[in-house]
Amino acid sequence: MDSVATLDIFSLLTSLWINRFYIYLALAVGISLWICFHIVIRKQDKNSQEKCVSKETQNLMANGYISDQKKVFVSGVKIFYGSQTGTAKGFAMNLAEEIISLDLPVIIINLKEYDPDDHLVEEVTSKNVCVFLVATYTDGRPTESAEWFSKWLEEASSDFRFGKTYLKGMRYAVFGLGNSAYVNHFNKVGKNFDKWLWMLGAHRVVTHGEGDCNVVQSKHGSIEADFTAWKTKFLSQLQALQKGEKKACGGNCRKGKCRSKWQSSEEMEPESPLQDRLHHRDTEEEELFESTSEEESGPEDHESLNSIVDVEDLGKIMNHMKKDKKEKEQQEEKTSLWRDSVKNEDSEPRAMITPALRDALTKQGYQLIGSHSGVKLCRWTKSMLRGRGGCYKHTFYGIESHRCMETTPSLACANKCVFCWRHHTNPVGTEWRWKMDHPEMILKEAIENHQNMIKQFKGVPGVKEERFKEGMTVKHCALSLVGEPIMYPEINQFLKLLHECKISSFLVTNAQFPVEIRNLKPVTQLYVSVDASTKESLKKIDRPLFKDFWQRFLDSLKALVAKVYLGSITLPGSAPSEMELRRHMS
């Protein structure tokens, strides 16, 4: 019996093994049918639930409880104005009425009451369209109400810390108010606003408009008619954006004016499909530009002489030709004067600040002093004037940033560091070979220029009155602005004058002048920059001019060690006397 049972089990197992493929197939089919069955059941349940929800939703919408939600492309419009006589404000009110008729919320903002530091970057994600109506006042300057915003925008556009994508995503339009009787400054503020916003990555919705108070030269007969013409184009673009159509200004622009290969945007109809095909923009690939006010004329101001010219336009063309000829003569005169000055260089040392360097540094916000010095407001000074935090010197040593003056008695440097935030606009050299100004004059003008820059913050939104008054009295001087301050032959006398004025000193050197470090008189704080740890890396990073840069670097560190106060003495509040320094060093 046992052998028979064993044989049956063996036969069964053998049979299962022989037919295993059929068994696997049956199992697979069974599992597949089970999965399909559950999928069908779940799908039916989902469809029935959706039908129930849709019926309930339709009932709620019919009763007014739920509105049909659409994707929002434009959440609203903010109109900023800078006005002196009230014209720009009146245009802002007029434009607001038109926008309200499009069922869009509108906010009218006086630029005097607006803080770009806190709020402008919010427009990147707000889906608002920002409109700027700004007038050009005396000598091409902005009106008093727009002065701070204009200054902030100019500095931000040239500050590497903001970059060309800072306002990427913000949409804007600019209309300038001016008078063409002032040829050199006509609508300069409006052009600059348009340029600086674009340089920060903002997207231009429509070509910037130019209103002209001079009825003789006005394109449409009056500044009101100029604004009406521009407003029509803007509203057309706004409606297109509101519907989600990508009809905004393509950005194929130069110097603030849109142009195409065949015809200017001024001649195109607002609804022209050709404009859509011609205008394409990639803000990350566009090359930023800098121009003077004379270069910022658009294509409609320079008609091609090869095309057919209306007799009425001959006067305008002749005016442009005369203007170009005059500018060319002036340029030749400047060139001849420059050549004459170069010839006289053998008799006396030349000035460190050349005309080109002066223009470059002035654009970056420097106030230049004499022939080789400069002063500039630090961003931490601005921050603390508004009741915010200060730099690390305030955290570590108690130095108040709003009472700190950032300056340098030497714009020249012996390095060309790859990380230099001054874009290598300052001169370079290994020794002092320029004309030298007296330290008394440098200090006097540095303080005066610093105070004048502080005065510009009067009335700026957020500035604390108490700190504004304190900021007029300099209590600390940071000799770390640009260049190599220790190169200045009279640096010891300059430091002595600072201390006599009860101004503490902070000096930074790039470790290439060991002899000067040894000869340096006591300074409140002395810092030596160590940018690399090996000879090869120092050469790549600092790109020094000295051939023996590594030995100079090591000798500078030894000279620093030789100083009893080891590079850093901190006596916040007022400058130390010689006796106080010796007591502190001991």
Coordinates of C-alpha atoms in Angstrom, one line a residue:
M1 CA 0.0 0.0 0.0
D2 CA 2.8 2.4 0.9
S3 CA 4.5 1.7 -2.4
V4 CA 1.3 2.3 -4.4
A5 CA 0.6 5.6 -2.6
T6 CA 4.2 6.7 -3.2
L7 CA 3.8 5.8 -6.9
D8 CA 0.6 7.8 -7.2
I9 CA 2.2 10.9 -5.7
F10 CA 5.2 10.5 -7.9
S11 CA 2.9 10.2 -11.0
L12 CA 0.9 13.3 -10.0
L13 CA 4.1 15.3 -9.5
T14 CA 5.5 14.1 -12.8
S15 CA 2.2 15.0 -14.6
L16 CA 2.3 18.5 -13.1
W17 CA 5.9 19.0 -14.1
I18 CA 5.1 17.9 -17.7
N19 CA 2.1 20.2 -17.9
R20 CA 3.7 23.1 -16.0
F21 CA 3.5 25.5 -18.9
Y22 CA -0.3 25.1 -19.2
I23 CA -0.6 25.7 -15.5
Y24 CA 1.5 28.9 -15.7
L25 CA -0.6 30.1 -18.6
A26 CA -3.8 29.4 -16.7
L27 CA -2.6 31.4 -13.7
A28 CA -1.5 34.3 -15.9
V29 CA -4.8 34.5 -17.6
G30 CA -6.6 34.3 -14.3
I31 CA -4.6 37.1 -12.8
S32 CA -5.0 39.3 -15.9
L33 CA -8.8 38.8 -15.9
W34 CA -8.8 39.7 -12.2
I35 CA -6.8 42.9 -12.8
C36 CA -9.0 43.9 -15.7
F37 CA -12.1 43.3 -13.7
H38 CA -10.9 45.6 -10.9
I39 CA -9.9 48.3 -13.4
V40 CA -13.3 48.4 -15.0
I41 CA -15.0 48.5 -11.6
R42 CA -12.9 51.5 -10.4
K43 CA -13.3 53.4 -13.7
Q44 CA -17.1 53.0 -13.5
D45 CA -17.1 54.2 -9.9
K46 CA -14.9 57.3 -10.8
N47 CA -17.2 58.2 -13.8
S48 CA -20.3 58.0 -11.6
Q49 CA -18.6 60.2 -9.0
E50 CA -17.6 62.8 -11.6
K51 CA -21.1 62.9 -13.0
C52 CA -22.5 63.6 -9.5
V53 CA -19.9 66.3 -8.9
S54 CA -20.4 68.0 -12.2
K55 CA -24.2 68.0 -11.7
E56 CA -23.7 69.6 -8.2
T57 CA -21.2 72.1 -9.6
Q58 CA -23.6 73.1 -12.4
N59 CA -26.4 73.6 -9.9
L60 CA -24.1 75.8 -7.7
M61 CA -23.0 77.8 -10.7
A62 CA -26.6 78.2 -11.8
N63 CA -27.4 79.5 -8.4
G64 CA -24.4 81.9 -8.4
Y65 CA -22.5 80.2 -5.7
I66 CA -19.5 79.3 -7.9
S67 CA -18.0 81.4 -10.8
D68 CA -16.3 80.0 -13.8
Q69 CA -12.6 80.5 -13.0
K70 CA -10.3 81.3 -15.9
K71 CA -6.5 81.5 -15.9
V72 CA -5.3 85.0 -15.1
F73 CA -2.7 86.5 -17.4
V74 CA -2.8 90.1 -16.1
S75 CA -3.8 90.6 -12.4
G76 CA -3.7 94.4 -12.6
V77 CA -1.9 97.5 -13.6
K78 CA 0.3 99.7 -11.4
I79 CA 0.8 103.3 -12.7
F80 CA 3.9 105.1 -11.3
Y81 CA 4.3 108.8 -12.0
G82 CA 7.0 111.4 -11.4
S83 CA 5.6 114.8 -11.9
Q84 CA 6.7 118.4 -11.2
T85 CA 3.7 120.4 -12.6
G86 CA 1.1 117.7 -12.4
T87 CA 0.9 116.7 -16.1
A88 CA 2.2 113.2 -15.5
K89 CA -0.2 112.8 -12.6
G90 CA -3.1 113.9 -14.8
F91 CA -2.0 111.3 -17.5
A92 CA -1.9 108.7 -14.8
M93 CA -5.5 109.4 -13.8
N94 CA -6.6 109.4 -17.4
L95 CA -4.9 106.1 -18.1
A96 CA -6.4 104.5 -15.0
E97 CA -9.9 105.3 -16.1
E98 CA -9.3 103.6 -19.4
I99 CA -7.8 100.5 -17.7
I100 CA -10.7 100.3 -15.3
S101 CA -13.1 100.0 -18.3
L102 CA -11.2 96.8 -19.2
D103 CA -12.2 95.3 -15.8
L104 CA -8.7 95.4 -14.4
P105 CA -7.7 96.7 -11.0
V106 CA -5.5 99.8 -11.1
I107 CA -3.2 101.4 -8.5
I108 CA -1.7 104.8 -9.0
I109 CA 1.6 105.4 -7.1
N110 CA 3.7 108.5 -6.6
L111 CA 7.3 107.5 -7.1
K112 CA 8.2 109.7 -4.1
E113 CA 6.3 107.3 -1.8
Y114 CA 7.5 104.1 -3.4
D115 CA 10.5 102.0 -2.0
P116 CA 12.0 100.0 -4.8
D117 CA 14.3 98.2 -2.4
D118 CA 11.3 96.5 -0.8
H119 CA 8.7 96.3 -3.4
L120 CA 10.0 96.4 -7.0
V121 CA 11.1 92.8 -7.1
E122 CA 7.6 91.7 -6.1
E123 CA 6.5 92.7 -9.6
V124 CA 8.4 89.7 -11.1
T125 CA 5.8 87.3 -9.9
S126 CA 2.8 89.5 -9.4
K127 CA 1.5 89.3 -13.0
N128 CA 1.0 93.1 -12.9
V129 CA 1.9 95.4 -15.7
C130 CA 3.9 98.4 -14.4
V131 CA 3.5 101.7 -16.3
F132 CA 6.0 104.6 -15.7
L133 CA 4.9 108.1 -16.6
V134 CA 8.0 110.3 -15.9
A135 CA 8.9 113.8 -16.8
T136 CA 12.4 115.2 -17.6
Y137 CA 13.2 118.3 -15.6
T138 CA 16.1 120.8 -15.5
D139 CA 19.3 119.7 -17.3
G140 CA 17.9 116.3 -18.1
R141 CA 17.3 115.3 -14.5
P142 CA 14.2 113.6 -13.1
T143 CA 11.6 115.5 -11.1
E144 CA 12.1 115.7 -7.4
S145 CA 9.5 113.0 -6.7
A146 CA 11.2 110.5 -9.1
E147 CA 14.8 111.4 -8.1
W148 CA 15.4 108.6 -5.6
F149 CA 13.7 105.9 -7.8
S150 CA 15.8 107.0 -10.8
K151 CA 19.1 106.9 -8.7
W152 CA 18.2 103.5 -7.4
L153 CA 17.4 102.1 -10.8
E154 CA 20.6 103.5 -12.3
E155 CA 22.8 102.0 -9.6
A156 CA 21.0 98.7 -9.7
S157 CA 21.4 98.4 -13.5
S158 CA 25.2 98.7 -13.2
D159 CA 25.6 96.7 -10.0
F160 CA 26.8 93.1 -10.6
R161 CA 25.0 92.0 -7.4
F162 CA 21.6 92.6 -9.1
G163 CA 22.5 91.1 -12.5
K164 CA 20.6 91.2 -15.8
T165 CA 17.9 88.8 -14.6
Y166 CA 16.9 90.6 -11.4
L167 CA 13.6 91.8 -12.8
K168 CA 13.1 89.0 -15.2
G169 CA 9.3 88.3 -15.4
M170 CA 8.3 91.9 -14.7
R171 CA 6.3 93.6 -17.5
Y172 CA 6.6 97.3 -18.0
A173 CA 5.9 100.3 -20.2
V174 CA 7.3 103.8 -20.1
F175 CA 6.0 107.1 -21.3
G176 CA 8.3 110.1 -21.0
L177 CA 7.3 113.8 -20.8
G178 CA 9.7 116.4 -22.2
N179 CA 10.3 119.4 -24.4
S180 CA 12.3 119.0 -27.7
A181 CA 13.4 122.6 -27.4
Y182 CA 16.0 121.1 -25.0
V183 CA 17.6 119.0 -27.6
N184 CA 20.4 117.4 -25.6
H185 CA 18.1 116.3 -22.7
F186 CA 14.8 115.6 -24.5
N187 CA 12.9 112.9 -22.6
K188 CA 16.2 111.7 -21.1
V189 CA 14.6 110.4 -18.0
G190 CA 12.0 108.3 -19.9
K191 CA 14.7 106.8 -22.1
N192 CA 16.9 106.0 -19.1
F193 CA 14.0 104.3 -17.2
D194 CA 13.2 102.2 -20.2
K195 CA 16.9 101.3 -20.7
W196 CA 17.6 100.5 -17.0
L197 CA 14.5 98.3 -16.5
W198 CA 15.4 96.4 -19.6
M199 CA 19.0 96.0 -18.4
L200 CA 17.7 94.4 -15.2
G201 CA 15.7 91.8 -17.3
A202 CA 12.2 93.3 -17.2
H203 CA 10.1 92.7 -20.3
R204 CA 8.9 95.7 -22.3
V205 CA 5.2 95.5 -23.2
V206 CA 5.2 98.4 -25.7
T207 CA 7.8 100.8 -27.2
H208 CA 8.4 103.6 -24.8
G209 CA 6.5 106.8 -25.7
E210 CA 7.8 110.3 -25.9
G211 CA 5.5 113.3 -25.2
D212 CA 6.6 116.7 -26.5
C213 CA 5.5 120.0 -25.0
N214 CA 6.9 121.8 -28.0
V215 CA 3.8 121.9 -30.2
V216 CA 5.9 122.8 -33.3
Q217 CA 8.0 119.6 -33.1
S218 CA 5.4 117.3 -31.4
K219 CA 4.7 114.3 -33.5
H220 CA 0.9 114.5 -33.0
G221 CA 0.6 118.3 -32.4
S222 CA 0.7 118.4 -28.5
I223 CA 1.9 116.4 -25.6
E224 CA -1.7 115.3 -24.8
A225 CA -2.1 114.0 -28.4
D226 CA 1.3 112.2 -28.1
F227 CA 0.1 110.5 -24.9
T228 CA -3.3 109.6 -26.5
A229 CA -1.5 107.9 -29.4
W230 CA 0.8 105.9 -27.1
K231 CA -2.1 105.1 -24.8
T232 CA -4.0 103.5 -27.7
K233 CA -1.1 101.2 -28.5
F234 CA -0.6 100.3 -24.8
L235 CA -4.2 99.5 -24.2
S236 CA -4.2 97.3 -27.4
Q237 CA -1.2 95.4 -26.1
L238 CA -2.7 95.1 -22.6
Q239 CA -5.9 93.6 -24.0
A240 CA -3.9 91.1 -25.9
L241 CA -1.9 90.2 -22.8
Q242 CA -5.2 89.9 -20.8
K243 CA -6.4 87.3 -23.3
G244 CA -3.2 85.4 -23.0
E245 CA -1.9 86.3 -26.4
K246 CA 1.8 86.7 -26.7
K247 CA 1.6 90.0 -28.3
A248 CA 4.0 92.1 -26.1
C249 CA 6.9 94.0 -27.5
G250 CA 9.3 91.4 -28.9
G251 CA 12.3 93.2 -27.5
N252 CA 14.2 93.2 -30.8
C253 CA 15.1 96.8 -29.8
R254 CA 18.1 99.0 -29.7
K255 CA 18.5 102.0 -27.4
G256 CA 14.9 101.8 -26.3
K257 CA 13.2 101.7 -29.7
C258 CA 11.6 98.7 -31.4
R259 CA 12.6 98.3 -35.0
S260 CA 12.0 95.7 -37.7
K261 CA 13.7 94.9 -41.0
W262 CA 10.9 96.3 -43.1
Q263 CA 9.1 99.0 -41.1
S264 CA 9.3 100.6 -37.7
S265 CA 6.9 99.6 -34.9
E266 CA 5.5 103.1 -35.0
E267 CA 4.0 102.4 -38.5
M268 CA 2.6 99.0 -37.6
E269 CA -1.0 98.5 -36.8
P270 CA -1.6 97.4 -33.2
E271 CA -3.3 94.2 -34.3
S272 CA -0.8 93.4 -37.1
P273 CA 0.1 89.7 -37.1
L274 CA 3.4 90.7 -38.8
Q275 CA 4.5 92.4 -35.6
D276 CA 4.1 89.1 -33.8
R277 CA 6.3 87.3 -36.2
L278 CA 9.0 89.9 -36.3
H279 CA 9.4 90.5 -32.6
H280 CA 11.0 87.7 -30.5
R281 CA 12.9 88.2 -27.3
D282 CA 15.2 86.1 -25.1
T283 CA 16.3 88.2 -22.2
E284 CA 19.1 85.9 -21.2
E285 CA 20.8 86.2 -24.6
E286 CA 20.3 89.9 -25.3
E287 CA 23.4 92.0 -25.0
L288 CA 23.1 94.8 -22.6
F289 CA 24.0 98.2 -23.9
E290 CA 25.2 101.5 -22.5
S291 CA 24.6 104.8 -24.4
T292 CA 24.7 108.5 -23.8
S293 CA 21.6 110.6 -24.1
E294 CA 22.8 111.7 -27.6
E295 CA 22.9 108.1 -28.8
E296 CA 19.4 107.2 -27.7
S297 CA 17.4 108.5 -30.7
G298 CA 15.2 105.9 -32.3
P299 CA 14.9 104.8 -35.9
E300 CA 12.1 107.2 -36.7
D301 CA 14.5 110.0 -35.9
H302 CA 17.0 108.9 -38.6
E303 CA 15.2 108.3 -41.8
S304 CA 17.2 106.6 -44.5
L305 CA 18.5 109.1 -47.1
N306 CA 18.1 106.4 -49.8
S307 CA 14.3 106.3 -49.3
I308 CA 11.8 108.8 -50.6
V309 CA 11.7 111.9 -48.3
D310 CA 8.8 114.2 -47.8
V311 CA 9.6 117.8 -48.4
E312 CA 8.2 118.6 -45.0
D313 CA 10.8 116.3 -43.4
L314 CA 13.8 117.9 -45.0
G315 CA 14.1 120.4 -42.2
K316 CA 14.3 117.6 -39.6
I317 CA 16.9 115.7 -41.6
M318 CA 19.0 118.8 -42.0
N319 CA 18.9 119.4 -38.3
H320 CA 20.2 115.9 -37.7
M321 CA 23.0 116.3 -40.2
K322 CA 24.0 119.6 -38.6
K323 CA 23.9 118.0 -35.2
D324 CA 26.1 115.1 -36.3
K325 CA 28.6 117.5 -37.9
K326 CA 28.7 119.6 -34.8
E327 CA 29.3 116.5 -32.6
K328 CA 32.0 115.3 -34.9
E329 CA 33.8 118.7 -34.7
Q330 CA 33.6 118.6 -30.9
Q331 CA 35.0 115.1 -30.8
E332 CA 37.9 116.2 -33.1
E333 CA 38.6 119.2 -30.8
K334 CA 38.6 116.9 -27.7
T335 CA 41.0 114.5 -29.5
S336 CA 43.4 117.4 -30.4
L337 CA 43.3 118.7 -26.8
W338 CA 44.1 115.2 -25.5
R339 CA 47.0 114.8 -27.9
D340 CA 48.4 118.2 -26.7
S341 CA 48.1 117.1 -23.1
V342 CA 49.9 113.8 -23.9
K343 CA 52.8 115.8 -25.4
N344 CA 53.2 117.7 -22.2
E345 CA 53.4 114.6 -20.0
D346 CA 57.2 114.6 -20.1
S347 CA 57.3 117.8 -18.1
E348 CA 54.9 116.8 -15.4
P349 CA 53.2 113.6 -14.1
R350 CA 49.8 112.9 -15.7
A351 CA 46.6 112.6 -13.7
M352 CA 45.5 109.1 -12.8
I353 CA 41.8 109.7 -13.7
T354 CA 41.5 110.0 -17.5
P355 CA 38.2 111.3 -19.1
A356 CA 37.2 107.8 -20.1
L357 CA 37.9 106.5 -16.6
R358 CA 36.0 109.4 -15.0
D359 CA 32.9 108.6 -17.2
A360 CA 33.1 104.9 -16.3
L361 CA 33.5 105.4 -12.5
T362 CA 30.8 108.2 -12.4
K363 CA 28.4 105.8 -14.0
Q364 CA 29.1 103.3 -11.2
G365 CA 28.2 105.9 -8.6
Y366 CA 31.6 107.2 -7.6
Q367 CA 32.2 110.8 -6.5
L368 CA 35.7 111.4 -7.8
I369 CA 38.2 113.6 -5.8
G370 CA 41.1 115.4 -7.4
S371 CA 43.2 113.3 -9.8
H372 CA 43.3 109.9 -8.1
S373 CA 40.8 109.5 -5.2
G374 CA 37.2 108.7 -4.9
V375 CA 34.3 108.1 -2.4
K376 CA 31.1 106.1 -2.7
L377 CA 28.1 105.2 -0.5
C378 CA 28.2 101.6 0.7
R379 CA 24.9 99.7 0.4
W380 CA 25.1 99.0 4.2
T381 CA 25.2 102.8 4.8
K382 CA 22.0 103.1 2.8
S383 CA 20.5 100.1 4.7
M384 CA 21.3 101.4 8.2
L385 CA 20.0 104.9 7.3
R386 CA 16.6 103.1 6.8
G387 CA 16.7 101.4 10.2
R388 CA 18.0 98.1 8.9
G389 CA 21.1 96.0 9.6
G390 CA 24.7 97.1 9.1
C391 CA 27.7 95.2 7.8
Y392 CA 29.9 92.8 9.7
K393 CA 32.0 95.8 11.2
H394 CA 28.8 96.7 13.1
T395 CA 28.2 93.2 14.2
F396 CA 31.8 92.5 15.3
Y397 CA 33.0 95.9 16.4
G398 CA 30.0 98.2 16.9
I399 CA 30.8 100.5 14.0
E400 CA 27.7 102.2 12.8
S401 CA 27.4 101.7 9.0
H402 CA 25.4 104.9 8.5
R403 CA 28.3 106.9 9.9
C404 CA 30.9 105.1 7.9
M405 CA 32.6 106.7 4.8
E406 CA 33.9 104.4 2.2
T407 CA 36.8 106.0 0.2
T408 CA 40.2 105.5 -1.3
P409 CA 43.2 107.8 -1.8
S410 CA 44.3 105.6 -4.7
L411 CA 42.1 104.2 -7.5
A412 CA 45.1 102.3 -8.9
C413 CA 45.9 98.7 -8.0
A414 CA 48.7 96.2 -8.5
N415 CA 46.4 93.2 -9.2
K416 CA 43.7 92.4 -11.8
C417 CA 41.8 89.9 -9.6
V418 CA 39.3 87.7 -11.4
F419 CA 36.6 88.4 -8.7
C420 CA 37.0 92.2 -8.9
W421 CA 33.5 93.8 -8.7
R422 CA 34.8 97.0 -10.3
H423 CA 35.0 95.3 -13.7
H424 CA 38.7 96.4 -14.0
T425 CA 37.7 100.0 -14.7
N426 CA 40.4 101.3 -12.3
P427 CA 44.0 101.8 -13.5
V428 CA 46.8 99.4 -12.6
G429 CA 50.5 99.9 -11.8
T430 CA 53.3 98.6 -9.6
E431 CA 54.5 102.1 -8.4
W432 CA 53.2 105.6 -8.0
R433 CA 53.8 107.5 -11.3
W434 CA 50.9 109.9 -11.3
K435 CA 50.3 113.5 -10.1
M436 CA 49.7 113.5 -6.4
D437 CA 47.1 115.5 -4.5
H438 CA 47.5 116.7 -0.9
P439 CA 45.9 114.5 1.8
E440 CA 44.2 117.5 3.4
M441 CA 42.3 118.2 0.2
I442 CA 41.4 114.6 -0.3
L443 CA 40.0 114.3 3.2
K444 CA 38.1 117.6 3.0
E445 CA 36.5 116.7 -0.3
A446 CA 35.8 113.1 0.7
I447 CA 33.8 114.2 3.7
E448 CA 31.9 116.9 1.7
N449 CA 31.0 114.5 -1.1
H450 CA 30.0 111.8 1.4
Q451 CA 27.7 114.3 3.1
N452 CA 26.2 115.4 -0.2
M453 CA 25.3 111.8 -1.0
I454 CA 23.8 111.4 2.4
K455 CA 21.7 114.6 1.8
Q456 CA 20.1 112.9 -1.2
F457 CA 18.4 110.5 1.2
K458 CA 16.3 113.3 2.8
G459 CA 12.7 112.4 2.3
V460 CA 13.4 108.9 0.8
P461 CA 10.8 106.4 2.0
G462 CA 12.0 104.5 5.1
V463 CA 14.9 106.7 6.1
K464 CA 15.0 107.4 9.8
E465 CA 15.3 111.1 10.7
E466 CA 17.6 110.4 13.6
R467 CA 20.0 108.3 11.6
F468 CA 19.9 110.8 8.8
K469 CA 21.2 113.5 11.1
E470 CA 23.8 111.1 12.6
G471 CA 25.0 110.1 9.1
M472 CA 26.1 113.7 8.4
T473 CA 28.9 113.2 10.9
V474 CA 31.5 110.7 9.8
K475 CA 32.9 108.6 12.6
H476 CA 34.6 105.8 10.6
C477 CA 36.5 105.6 7.3
A478 CA 36.8 102.4 5.3
L479 CA 39.8 102.6 3.0
S480 CA 38.6 99.6 1.0
L481 CA 36.6 101.1 -1.8
V482 CA 38.7 100.2 -4.8
G483 CA 42.4 100.1 -5.8
E484 CA 45.3 99.9 -3.4
P485 CA 45.1 102.7 -0.7
I486 CA 48.6 101.9 0.7
M487 CA 50.1 102.9 -2.7
Y488 CA 49.4 106.5 -2.0
P489 CA 52.7 108.0 -0.9
E490 CA 51.1 110.2 1.8
I491 CA 48.9 107.4 3.3
N492 CA 50.5 107.9 6.8
Q493 CA 49.6 111.6 6.8
F494 CA 46.1 110.8 5.6
L495 CA 45.6 108.3 8.4
K496 CA 46.9 110.9 10.9
L497 CA 44.4 113.5 9.6
L498 CA 41.6 111.0 10.1
H499 CA 42.5 110.3 13.6
E500 CA 42.9 114.0 14.4
C501 CA 39.3 114.4 13.2
K502 CA 38.2 111.6 15.6
I503 CA 37.5 109.3 12.7
S504 CA 38.6 105.7 13.1
S505 CA 40.4 104.0 10.2
F506 CA 40.0 100.6 8.4
L507 CA 42.6 99.8 5.7
V508 CA 42.7 96.8 3.4
T509 CA 45.8 95.9 1.3
N510 CA 46.3 93.2 -1.2
A511 CA 49.6 91.8 0.1
Q512 CA 51.9 93.2 -2.6
F513 CA 53.5 96.1 -0.7
P514 CA 55.5 94.7 2.2
V515 CA 57.7 97.7 2.7
E516 CA 54.7 100.0 2.9
I517 CA 53.1 97.7 5.5
R518 CA 56.2 97.9 7.6
N519 CA 56.3 101.7 7.3
L520 CA 52.6 102.1 8.0
K521 CA 51.7 104.2 11.1
P522 CA 49.2 102.8 13.6
V523 CA 45.8 102.3 12.0
T524 CA 42.5 101.3 13.8
Q525 CA 42.2 98.2 11.7
L526 CA 44.6 96.7 9.2
Y527 CA 43.6 93.9 6.9
V528 CA 45.7 91.9 4.5
S529 CA 43.8 90.0 1.8
V530 CA 44.8 86.4 1.5
D531 CA 43.1 85.2 -1.7
A532 CA 45.0 81.9 -2.3
S533 CA 47.3 79.5 -0.5
T534 CA 49.7 78.5 -3.3
K535 CA 51.8 80.4 -5.8
E536 CA 50.0 78.9 -8.7
S537 CA 46.5 79.6 -7.4
L538 CA 47.5 83.2 -6.4
K539 CA 48.7 83.9 -9.9
K540 CA 45.4 82.6 -11.4
I541 CA 43.1 84.4 -9.0
D542 CA 44.8 87.7 -8.3
R543 CA 46.7 88.1 -11.6
P544 CA 49.3 90.3 -10.0
L545 CA 51.5 92.7 -12.0
F546 CA 54.7 92.1 -10.0
K547 CA 56.9 89.3 -11.2
D548 CA 58.0 88.5 -7.7
F549 CA 54.4 88.5 -6.5
W550 CA 54.7 85.3 -4.3
Q551 CA 57.7 86.6 -2.4
R552 CA 55.9 89.9 -1.9
F553 CA 52.9 88.0 -0.7
L554 CA 55.0 86.1 1.9
D555 CA 56.9 89.3 3.0
S556 CA 53.6 91.1 3.5
L557 CA 52.3 88.4 5.8
K558 CA 55.6 88.6 7.7
A559 CA 55.3 92.3 8.0
L560 CA 51.8 91.9 9.3
V561 CA 53.1 89.5 12.0
A562 CA 55.8 91.9 12.9
K563 CA 53.2 94.5 13.7
V564 CA 52.5 94.2 17.5
Y565 CA 48.8 94.6 17.0
L566 CA 48.7 91.7 14.5
G567 CA 46.6 93.4 11.9
S568 CA 43.5 94.3 13.8
I569 CA 42.8 96.8 16.6
T570 CA 39.2 97.8 17.2
L571 CA 38.3 100.9 19.1
P572 CA 34.8 101.7 18.0
G573 CA 33.3 105.1 18.5
S574 CA 36.3 107.4 18.0
A575 CA 39.8 107.3 16.6
P576 CA 42.5 106.3 19.1
S577 CA 45.4 108.5 20.1
E578 CA 49.0 107.2 19.9
M579 CA 49.1 106.5 23.6
E580 CA 45.8 104.6 23.5
L581 CA 47.1 102.5 20.6
R582 CA 50.3 101.6 22.6
R583 CA 48.3 100.8 25.7
H584 CA 45.9 98.6 23.6
M585 CA 48.8 96.9 21.8
S586 CA 50.5 96.0 25.1

